[in-house]
């Protein structure tokens, strides 16, 4: 499905796998109170790409119970199925194949292979195995990984369409912990680099974007805010602000002051 | 069981005229003999929903659901998209 986004050319669009997206903020859809809050938060965020999880259908479900893809229709959003909860390459592959069938030959997936339930850090070696196989099977792989520049480059070389290093552990809200690694990843990359996981508040998202990230993916920072809709809007602004600041190019840091008002013509 | 992380399903209602046991999403389920996947989806009140089905470890494309018949002991996984990050 992976909807071809723009009908008109977008300014400074995020480009992934040949498609353009009007927002550089990607959002998850977990942890919300209900589907209505999910829908409103996604709307308030301005995100065009939304992640979903693939899970067993609840067999006790009443007919007519609303479905996530009804409130976030795939003709309106680019649905990014994830492999959250997978601890082996095999499970991740299986989940992606199910997602492809579920979403009518959908190719764009978010690969994550977790290594440890406490930190949810990625199992990088299993991630590499899964990424290679998925690319071989024609998937467009956006891959969650550690903030290791060597691994990020390797995933890119394997054919992943975006590399998504963590800012901090999933759901931790700690913000970008290793700016210099993220910077190194960005400098070396020829595919979009999207900080995925660990953003806690708007300034964290702005920092990631100011570093030169192509986008930010978050879930908990919005869903667990006291007012998720307000935070979703804040994140939209933060990502835009951070991107604009990056493109504008910041002033150099100086140790000492540099007067803003001219000294010529002072009356004293 | 490996694979998709589970949310425990409740026991689905048992169709009438049951003759065999299969496993649906990890739950023992009694169904009519040689029921098709389409019939299974209907009997679980899931018709019309966006689903994917894996039968004994292999994905069955939606277009084949009407013609794929289930056998005793088959294991079906029926999945959907839910909120996730």
mmCIF file of C-alpha atoms in Angstrom:
data_model
loop_
_atom_site.group_PDB
_atom_site.id
_atom_site.type_symbol
_atom_site.label_atom_id
_atom_site.label_comp_id
_atom_site.label_asym_id
_atom_site.label_seq_id
_atom_site.Cartn_x
_atom_site.Cartn_y
_atom_site.Cartn_z
ATOM 1 C CA UNK A 1 0.000 0.000 0.000
ATOM 2 C CA UNK A 2 2.702 2.502 0.983
ATOM 3 C CA UNK A 3 0.880 5.434 -0.410
ATOM 4 C CA UNK A 4 2.623 7.720 -2.872
ATOM 5 C CA UNK A 5 2.340 10.887 -0.869
ATOM 6 C CA UNK A 6 2.576 14.161 -2.654
ATOM 7 C CA UNK A 7 0.526 15.376 -5.530
ATOM 8 C CA UNK A 8 2.404 18.660 -5.528
ATOM 9 C CA UNK A 9 6.125 18.953 -4.824
ATOM 10 C CA UNK A 10 6.797 19.489 -1.146
ATOM 11 C CA UNK A 11 9.337 21.923 0.164
ATOM 12 C CA UNK A 12 12.115 20.269 2.131
ATOM 13 C CA UNK A 13 10.188 17.026 2.244
ATOM 14 C CA UNK A 14 11.425 13.907 3.967
ATOM 15 C CA UNK A 15 12.261 11.414 1.250
ATOM 16 C CA UNK A 16 12.233 7.713 2.022
ATOM 17 C CA UNK A 17 12.502 5.020 -0.614
ATOM 18 C CA UNK A 18 11.634 7.465 -3.364
ATOM 19 C CA UNK A 19 8.535 8.868 -1.706
ATOM 20 C CA UNK A 20 8.149 12.302 -0.135
ATOM 21 C CA UNK A 21 6.501 13.088 3.171
ATOM 22 C CA UNK A 22 5.351 16.488 4.351
ATOM 23 C CA UNK A 23 6.305 15.848 7.969
ATOM 24 C CA UNK A 24 9.615 14.825 9.483
ATOM 25 C CA UNK A 25 7.859 13.655 12.623
ATOM 26 C CA UNK A 26 6.911 9.985 12.640
ATOM 27 C CA UNK A 27 4.714 8.745 15.444
ATOM 28 C CA UNK A 28 3.803 5.502 17.105
ATOM 29 C CA UNK A 29 0.250 4.592 17.990
ATOM 30 C CA UNK A 30 0.746 2.662 21.230
ATOM 31 C CA UNK A 31 -0.089 3.553 24.843
ATOM 32 C CA UNK A 32 -3.043 5.831 24.104
ATOM 33 C CA UNK A 33 -6.201 5.754 26.187
ATOM 34 C CA UNK A 34 -8.332 4.690 23.241
ATOM 35 C CA UNK A 35 -8.497 4.824 19.482
ATOM 36 C CA UNK A 36 -10.086 8.251 19.496
ATOM 37 C CA UNK A 37 -7.199 9.707 21.461
ATOM 38 C CA UNK A 38 -4.814 7.926 19.116
ATOM 39 C CA UNK A 39 -6.495 9.481 16.130
ATOM 40 C CA UNK A 40 -6.535 12.975 17.602
ATOM 41 C CA UNK A 41 -2.914 12.802 18.734
ATOM 42 C CA UNK A 42 -1.715 11.610 15.344
ATOM 43 C CA UNK A 43 -3.687 14.386 13.730
ATOM 44 C CA UNK A 44 -2.262 16.997 16.108
ATOM 45 C CA UNK A 45 1.269 15.769 15.407
ATOM 46 C CA UNK A 46 0.940 16.330 11.682
ATOM 47 C CA UNK A 47 2.735 13.020 11.115
ATOM 48 C CA UNK A 48 2.307 11.311 7.756
ATOM 49 C CA UNK A 49 3.981 8.052 8.750
ATOM 50 C CA UNK A 50 2.564 6.125 11.691
ATOM 51 C CA UNK A 51 3.842 2.905 13.169
ATOM 52 C CA UNK A 52 1.597 0.005 14.102
ATOM 53 C CA UNK A 53 2.210 -3.336 15.763
ATOM 54 C CA UNK A 54 1.093 -6.693 14.385
ATOM 55 C CA UNK A 55 -0.612 -8.851 16.980
ATOM 56 C CA UNK A 56 -2.956 -11.761 17.325
ATOM 57 C CA UNK A 57 -6.555 -10.820 16.829
ATOM 58 C CA UNK A 58 -8.530 -10.825 20.023
ATOM 59 C CA UNK A 59 -10.978 -13.666 19.438
ATOM 60 C CA UNK A 60 -13.360 -12.407 22.080
ATOM 61 C CA UNK A 61 -13.793 -9.215 20.102
ATOM 62 C CA UNK A 62 -17.305 -8.020 19.540
ATOM 63 C CA UNK A 63 -18.223 -7.484 15.929
ATOM 64 C CA UNK A 64 -18.083 -3.871 14.901
ATOM 65 C CA UNK A 65 -15.433 -2.983 17.479
ATOM 66 C CA UNK A 66 -13.332 -0.217 15.922
ATOM 67 C CA UNK A 67 -10.082 -1.153 14.330
ATOM 68 C CA UNK A 68 -6.904 0.924 14.321
ATOM 69 C CA UNK A 69 -6.750 1.002 10.532
ATOM 70 C CA UNK A 70 -10.239 2.434 10.436
ATOM 71 C CA UNK A 71 -9.262 5.457 12.498
ATOM 72 C CA UNK A 72 -5.889 5.758 10.736
ATOM 73 C CA UNK A 73 -6.808 4.772 7.199
ATOM 74 C CA UNK A 74 -3.913 3.641 5.003
ATOM 75 C CA UNK A 75 -5.079 5.906 2.206
ATOM 76 C CA UNK A 76 -4.449 8.866 4.470
ATOM 77 C CA UNK A 77 -1.370 7.774 6.413
ATOM 78 C CA UNK A 78 1.617 5.709 5.459
ATOM 79 C CA UNK A 79 1.346 2.749 7.781
ATOM 80 C CA UNK A 80 4.677 1.535 9.105
ATOM 81 C CA UNK A 81 4.270 -1.907 10.656
ATOM 82 C CA UNK A 82 6.919 -2.658 13.248
ATOM 83 C CA UNK A 83 8.443 -5.808 14.630
ATOM 84 C CA UNK A 84 8.221 -4.657 18.236
ATOM 85 C CA UNK A 85 8.421 -7.469 20.712
ATOM 86 C CA UNK A 86 10.544 -9.660 18.439
ATOM 87 C CA UNK A 87 13.711 -11.018 19.993
ATOM 88 C CA UNK A 88 14.913 -13.136 17.076
ATOM 89 C CA UNK A 89 15.521 -12.422 13.416
ATOM 90 C CA UNK A 90 13.098 -15.226 12.535
ATOM 91 C CA UNK A 91 10.250 -13.660 14.524
ATOM 92 C CA UNK A 92 10.909 -10.287 12.952
ATOM 93 C CA UNK A 93 10.838 -11.793 9.455
ATOM 94 C CA UNK A 94 7.624 -13.587 10.214
ATOM 95 C CA UNK A 95 6.017 -10.407 11.500
ATOM 96 C CA UNK A 96 7.073 -8.429 8.430
ATOM 97 C CA UNK A 97 5.693 -11.080 6.092
ATOM 98 C CA UNK A 98 2.386 -11.046 7.962
ATOM 99 C CA UNK A 99 2.318 -7.262 7.766
ATOM 100 C CA UNK A 100 2.919 -7.413 4.049
ATOM 101 C CA UNK A 101 -0.054 -9.692 3.604
ATOM 102 C CA UNK A 102 -2.184 -7.727 6.053
ATOM 103 C CA UNK A 103 -1.561 -4.458 4.219
ATOM 104 C CA UNK A 104 -1.857 -5.771 0.650
ATOM 105 C CA UNK A 105 1.740 -6.242 -0.428
ATOM 106 C CA UNK A 106 2.977 -3.381 1.705
ATOM 107 C CA UNK A 107 6.784 -3.162 1.626
ATOM 108 C CA UNK A 108 7.753 -0.426 4.063
ATOM 109 C CA UNK A 109 8.495 -1.861 7.510
ATOM 110 C CA UNK A 110 10.177 -0.838 10.709
ATOM 111 C CA UNK A 111 12.579 -3.572 11.720
ATOM 112 C CA UNK A 112 13.517 -3.909 15.334
ATOM 113 C CA UNK A 113 15.025 -6.985 16.903
ATOM 114 C CA UNK A 114 15.326 -6.556 20.620
ATOM 115 C CA UNK A 115 18.094 -7.957 22.725
ATOM 116 C CA UNK A 116 16.939 -7.443 26.254
ATOM 117 C CA UNK A 117 13.596 -6.729 27.907
ATOM 118 C CA UNK A 118 14.986 -4.345 30.506
ATOM 119 C CA UNK A 119 16.710 -1.931 28.157
ATOM 120 C CA UNK A 120 14.969 -2.855 24.887
ATOM 121 C CA UNK A 121 18.332 -2.264 23.273
ATOM 122 C CA UNK A 122 18.509 -3.801 19.816
ATOM 123 C CA UNK A 123 20.183 -7.132 19.210
ATOM 124 C CA UNK A 124 22.408 -5.723 16.528
ATOM 125 C CA UNK A 125 23.698 -9.013 15.132
ATOM 126 C CA UNK A 126 20.170 -10.379 14.774
ATOM 127 C CA UNK A 127 19.082 -7.055 13.292
ATOM 128 C CA UNK A 128 21.755 -7.376 10.605
ATOM 129 C CA UNK A 129 20.612 -10.899 9.749
ATOM 130 C CA UNK A 130 16.963 -9.864 9.542
ATOM 131 C CA UNK A 131 17.701 -6.709 7.556
ATOM 132 C CA UNK A 132 19.663 -8.603 4.943
ATOM 133 C CA UNK A 133 16.885 -11.141 4.457
ATOM 134 C CA UNK A 134 14.121 -8.538 4.352
ATOM 135 C CA UNK A 135 15.948 -6.494 1.726
ATOM 136 C CA UNK A 136 16.383 -9.693 -0.275
ATOM 137 C CA UNK A 137 12.629 -10.287 -0.073
ATOM 138 C CA UNK A 138 11.882 -6.834 -1.430
ATOM 139 C CA UNK A 139 10.998 -5.055 1.790
ATOM 140 C CA UNK A 140 11.834 -1.404 2.279
ATOM 141 C CA UNK A 141 13.474 -1.575 5.645
ATOM 142 C CA UNK A 142 13.596 1.263 8.127
ATOM 143 C CA UNK A 143 15.787 -0.171 10.802
ATOM 144 C CA UNK A 144 15.945 0.580 14.512
ATOM 145 C CA UNK A 145 19.474 0.227 15.788
ATOM 146 C CA UNK A 146 21.969 1.400 18.372
ATOM 147 C CA UNK A 147 23.799 4.709 17.965
ATOM 148 C CA UNK A 148 26.832 2.926 16.533
ATOM 149 C CA UNK A 149 28.099 4.648 13.370
ATOM 150 C CA UNK A 150 29.747 1.496 12.025
ATOM 151 C CA UNK A 151 26.587 -0.569 12.304
ATOM 152 C CA UNK A 152 24.479 2.266 10.924
ATOM 153 C CA UNK A 153 26.670 2.377 7.839
ATOM 154 C CA UNK A 154 26.543 -1.378 7.438
ATOM 155 C CA UNK A 155 22.750 -1.358 7.555
ATOM 156 C CA UNK A 156 22.718 1.342 4.915
ATOM 157 C CA UNK A 157 25.073 -0.659 2.716
ATOM 158 C CA UNK A 158 22.789 -3.672 3.062
ATOM 159 C CA UNK A 159 20.054 -1.661 1.427
ATOM 160 C CA UNK A 160 17.974 -0.360 4.317
ATOM 161 C CA UNK A 161 16.008 2.695 3.187
ATOM 162 C CA UNK A 162 16.390 4.525 6.498
ATOM 163 C CA UNK A 163 18.545 3.957 9.549
ATOM 164 C CA UNK A 164 16.974 4.773 12.893
ATOM 165 C CA UNK A 165 19.390 4.969 15.785
ATOM 166 C CA UNK A 166 18.007 5.310 19.273
ATOM 167 C CA UNK A 167 18.423 8.574 21.149
ATOM 168 C CA UNK A 168 18.018 6.686 24.428
ATOM 169 C CA UNK A 169 16.179 3.495 25.451
ATOM 170 C CA UNK A 170 12.643 3.059 24.127
ATOM 171 C CA UNK A 171 10.138 4.800 26.366
ATOM 172 C CA UNK A 172 12.838 6.323 28.580
ATOM 173 C CA UNK A 173 12.316 9.951 27.619
ATOM 174 C CA UNK A 174 15.981 10.691 28.318
ATOM 175 C CA UNK A 175 16.643 12.587 25.108
ATOM 176 C CA UNK A 176 19.638 12.326 22.786
ATOM 177 C CA UNK A 177 22.308 10.727 24.945
ATOM 178 C CA UNK A 178 25.147 10.583 22.478
ATOM 179 C CA UNK A 179 25.008 13.560 20.174
ATOM 180 C CA UNK A 180 28.431 12.938 18.716
ATOM 181 C CA UNK A 181 27.579 9.405 17.665
ATOM 182 C CA UNK A 182 24.342 10.601 16.094
ATOM 183 C CA UNK A 183 26.323 13.310 14.334
ATOM 184 C CA UNK A 184 28.835 10.770 13.030
ATOM 185 C CA UNK A 185 26.016 8.571 11.775
ATOM 186 C CA UNK A 186 24.449 11.518 9.964
ATOM 187 C CA UNK A 187 27.731 12.654 8.418
ATOM 188 C CA UNK A 188 28.412 9.204 7.011
ATOM 189 C CA UNK A 189 24.929 8.498 5.742
ATOM 190 C CA UNK A 190 23.373 8.621 2.304
ATOM 191 C CA UNK A 191 19.979 7.384 3.508
ATOM 192 C CA UNK A 192 17.696 9.230 5.929
ATOM 193 C CA UNK A 193 18.734 9.029 9.565
ATOM 194 C CA UNK A 194 15.768 9.124 11.893
ATOM 195 C CA UNK A 195 16.201 9.219 15.620
ATOM 196 C CA UNK A 196 13.882 6.559 16.950
ATOM 197 C CA UNK A 197 13.184 6.154 20.641
ATOM 198 C CA UNK A 198 14.202 8.032 23.736
ATOM 199 C CA UNK A 199 12.822 11.489 23.021
ATOM 200 C CA UNK A 200 11.072 12.867 26.103
ATOM 201 C CA UNK A 201 9.999 16.382 25.280
ATOM 202 C CA UNK A 202 10.034 18.973 22.536
ATOM 203 C CA UNK A 203 13.596 20.176 23.097
ATOM 204 C CA UNK A 204 14.869 16.602 22.670
ATOM 205 C CA UNK A 205 13.239 16.432 19.261
ATOM 206 C CA UNK A 206 14.625 19.842 18.342
ATOM 207 C CA UNK A 207 18.126 18.773 19.368
ATOM 208 C CA UNK A 208 17.917 15.674 17.193
ATOM 209 C CA UNK A 209 16.811 17.773 14.237
ATOM 210 C CA UNK A 210 19.441 20.452 14.874
ATOM 211 C CA UNK A 211 22.073 17.747 14.692
ATOM 212 C CA UNK A 212 20.869 17.122 11.158
ATOM 213 C CA UNK A 213 18.634 14.111 11.585
ATOM 214 C CA UNK A 214 16.179 13.681 8.736
ATOM 215 C CA UNK A 215 13.343 12.919 11.104
ATOM 216 C CA UNK A 216 12.320 11.816 14.568
ATOM 217 C CA UNK A 217 10.120 8.861 15.485
ATOM 218 C CA UNK A 218 8.425 8.860 18.855
ATOM 219 C CA UNK A 219 5.511 7.354 20.723
ATOM 220 C CA UNK A 220 5.732 7.514 24.510
ATOM 221 C CA UNK A 221 6.743 11.183 24.675
ATOM 222 C CA UNK A 222 3.356 12.063 23.211
ATOM 223 C CA UNK A 223 1.201 9.252 24.569
ATOM 224 C CA UNK A 224 2.414 9.590 28.147
ATOM 225 C CA UNK A 225 2.272 13.377 28.289
ATOM 226 C CA UNK A 226 -0.402 14.722 30.621
ATOM 227 C CA UNK A 227 -2.017 16.269 27.569
ATOM 228 C CA UNK A 228 -1.051 14.098 24.593
ATOM 229 C CA UNK A 229 -2.708 16.304 22.001
ATOM 230 C CA UNK A 230 -0.865 19.396 23.194
ATOM 231 C CA UNK A 231 2.416 17.490 23.266
ATOM 232 C CA UNK A 232 1.767 16.172 19.778
ATOM 233 C CA UNK A 233 1.440 19.740 18.552
ATOM 234 C CA UNK A 234 4.570 20.734 20.506
ATOM 235 C CA UNK A 235 6.515 17.930 18.837
ATOM 236 C CA UNK A 236 5.355 19.015 15.419
ATOM 237 C CA UNK A 237 6.687 22.518 16.101
ATOM 238 C CA UNK A 238 9.895 21.219 17.655
ATOM 239 C CA UNK A 239 10.717 19.071 14.659
ATOM 240 C CA UNK A 240 10.018 21.931 12.284
ATOM 241 C CA UNK A 241 12.014 24.378 14.424
ATOM 242 C CA UNK A 242 14.933 22.007 14.760
ATOM 243 C CA UNK A 243 14.965 21.350 11.047
ATOM 244 C CA UNK A 244 14.846 25.042 10.200
ATOM 245 C CA UNK A 245 17.642 25.788 12.665
ATOM 246 C CA UNK A 246 19.744 23.030 11.124
ATOM 247 C CA UNK A 247 19.191 24.384 7.633
ATOM 248 C CA UNK A 248 19.782 27.946 8.770
ATOM 249 C CA UNK A 249 23.133 27.006 10.269
ATOM 250 C CA UNK A 250 23.745 28.076 13.818
ATOM 251 C CA UNK A 251 26.180 30.776 14.875
ATOM 252 C CA UNK A 252 29.527 29.723 16.256
ATOM 253 C CA UNK A 253 29.822 29.252 19.986
ATOM 254 C CA UNK A 254 32.041 31.839 21.708
ATOM 255 C CA UNK A 255 33.373 31.806 25.157
ATOM 256 C CA UNK A 256 32.921 35.534 25.683
ATOM 257 C CA UNK A 257 30.297 38.094 24.813
ATOM 258 C CA UNK A 258 29.887 39.806 21.474
ATOM 259 C CA UNK A 259 27.781 42.934 21.711
ATOM 260 C CA UNK A 260 24.633 42.959 19.633
ATOM 261 C CA UNK A 261 24.244 46.738 19.480
ATOM 262 C CA UNK A 262 26.772 48.773 17.514
ATOM 263 C CA UNK A 263 29.349 50.603 19.592
ATOM 264 C CA UNK A 264 29.589 53.536 17.158
ATOM 265 C CA UNK A 265 27.536 56.572 18.189
ATOM 266 C CA UNK A 266 27.053 55.690 21.805
ATOM 267 C CA UNK A 267 26.173 58.853 23.764
ATOM 268 C CA UNK A 268 28.338 58.148 26.754
ATOM 269 C CA UNK B 1 5.424 -20.610 21.215
ATOM 270 C CA UNK B 2 7.687 -18.408 19.216
ATOM 271 C CA UNK B 3 6.576 -15.621 17.012
ATOM 272 C CA UNK B 4 4.155 -12.825 17.422
ATOM 273 C CA UNK B 5 3.878 -11.723 21.009
ATOM 274 C CA UNK B 6 0.551 -12.811 22.295
ATOM 275 C CA UNK B 7 -2.349 -11.255 23.941
ATOM 276 C CA UNK B 8 -4.412 -14.068 25.428
ATOM 277 C CA UNK B 9 -7.560 -14.593 23.485
ATOM 278 C CA UNK B 10 -10.810 -15.599 25.023
ATOM 279 C CA UNK B 11 -12.466 -18.770 23.908
ATOM 280 C CA UNK B 12 -14.393 -18.080 20.740
ATOM 281 C CA UNK B 13 -17.907 -19.286 20.456
ATOM 282 C CA UNK B 14 -18.066 -22.810 19.223
ATOM 283 C CA UNK B 15 -19.807 -23.306 15.912
ATOM 284 C CA UNK B 16 -22.547 -25.878 15.787
ATOM 285 C CA UNK B 17 -21.900 -29.310 14.321
ATOM 286 C CA UNK B 18 -18.299 -29.366 15.565
ATOM 287 C CA UNK B 19 -16.220 -32.291 14.567
ATOM 288 C CA UNK B 20 -12.562 -31.381 14.947
ATOM 289 C CA UNK B 21 -10.111 -29.454 17.067
ATOM 290 C CA UNK B 22 -7.762 -26.842 15.722
ATOM 291 C CA UNK B 23 -5.632 -24.217 17.458
ATOM 292 C CA UNK B 24 -6.409 -20.590 16.723
ATOM 293 C CA UNK B 25 -4.061 -18.015 18.175
ATOM 294 C CA UNK B 26 -2.887 -20.559 20.676
ATOM 295 C CA UNK B 27 -6.407 -21.474 21.795
ATOM 296 C CA UNK B 28 -7.911 -24.912 21.294
ATOM 297 C CA UNK B 29 -10.944 -24.351 19.162
ATOM 298 C CA UNK B 30 -13.646 -26.743 18.013
ATOM 299 C CA UNK B 31 -14.800 -26.233 14.447
ATOM 300 C CA UNK B 32 -16.843 -28.048 11.822
ATOM 301 C CA UNK B 33 -14.964 -30.613 9.824
ATOM 302 C CA UNK B 34 -13.122 -29.339 6.736
ATOM 303 C CA UNK B 35 -14.194 -25.776 7.425
ATOM 304 C CA UNK B 36 -12.562 -23.229 5.112
ATOM 305 C CA UNK B 37 -10.472 -20.338 6.361
ATOM 306 C CA UNK B 38 -13.204 -17.961 5.226
ATOM 307 C CA UNK B 39 -15.732 -19.895 7.281
ATOM 308 C CA UNK B 40 -13.397 -19.821 10.250
ATOM 309 C CA UNK B 41 -13.075 -16.057 9.986
ATOM 310 C CA UNK B 42 -16.837 -15.757 9.767
ATOM 311 C CA UNK B 43 -17.408 -18.052 12.730
ATOM 312 C CA UNK B 44 -15.043 -15.949 14.820
ATOM 313 C CA UNK B 45 -17.047 -12.839 13.904
ATOM 314 C CA UNK B 46 -14.018 -11.344 12.203
ATOM 315 C CA UNK B 47 -15.442 -11.012 8.708
ATOM 316 C CA UNK B 48 -14.729 -7.723 7.014
ATOM 317 C CA UNK B 49 -11.758 -6.910 9.217
ATOM 318 C CA UNK B 50 -8.272 -6.347 7.915
ATOM 319 C CA UNK B 51 -6.456 -9.531 8.905
ATOM 320 C CA UNK B 52 -3.619 -11.781 7.898
ATOM 321 C CA UNK B 53 -3.593 -15.519 8.485
ATOM 322 C CA UNK B 54 -0.758 -17.926 8.933
ATOM 323 C CA UNK B 55 -1.677 -21.596 8.767
ATOM 324 C CA UNK B 56 0.813 -24.077 10.187
ATOM 325 C CA UNK B 57 3.538 -21.490 9.799
ATOM 326 C CA UNK B 58 2.793 -20.408 6.227
ATOM 327 C CA UNK B 59 0.930 -17.270 5.248
ATOM 328 C CA UNK B 60 -2.261 -17.896 3.327
ATOM 329 C CA UNK B 61 -3.116 -15.001 0.997
ATOM 330 C CA UNK B 62 -6.593 -13.614 1.522
ATOM 331 C CA UNK B 63 -7.632 -14.641 -1.970
ATOM 332 C CA UNK B 64 -7.148 -18.294 -1.014
ATOM 333 C CA UNK B 65 -9.156 -18.250 2.207
ATOM 334 C CA UNK B 66 -12.345 -19.607 0.604
ATOM 335 C CA UNK B 67 -10.631 -22.657 -0.818
ATOM 336 C CA UNK B 68 -8.196 -23.577 1.955
ATOM 337 C CA UNK B 69 -9.789 -26.251 4.142
ATOM 338 C CA UNK B 70 -8.693 -26.898 7.689
ATOM 339 C CA UNK B 71 -7.733 -30.265 9.120
ATOM 340 C CA UNK B 72 -7.657 -31.666 12.624
ATOM 341 C CA UNK B 73 -4.811 -30.188 14.645
ATOM 342 C CA UNK B 74 -4.107 -27.294 12.294
ATOM 343 C CA UNK B 75 -2.613 -24.223 13.861
ATOM 344 C CA UNK B 76 -3.862 -20.875 12.644
ATOM 345 C CA UNK B 77 -2.581 -17.465 13.610
ATOM 346 C CA UNK B 78 -4.898 -14.581 12.824
ATOM 347 C CA UNK B 79 -3.292 -11.181 13.199
ATOM 348 C CA UNK B 80 -4.247 -7.537 12.804
ATOM 349 C CA UNK B 81 -2.674 -4.131 13.261
ATOM 350 C CA UNK B 82 -2.908 -2.519 16.688
ATOM 351 C CA UNK B 83 -1.342 0.515 18.293
ATOM 352 C CA UNK B 84 2.408 0.304 18.660
ATOM 353 C CA UNK B 85 5.525 2.419 18.533
#
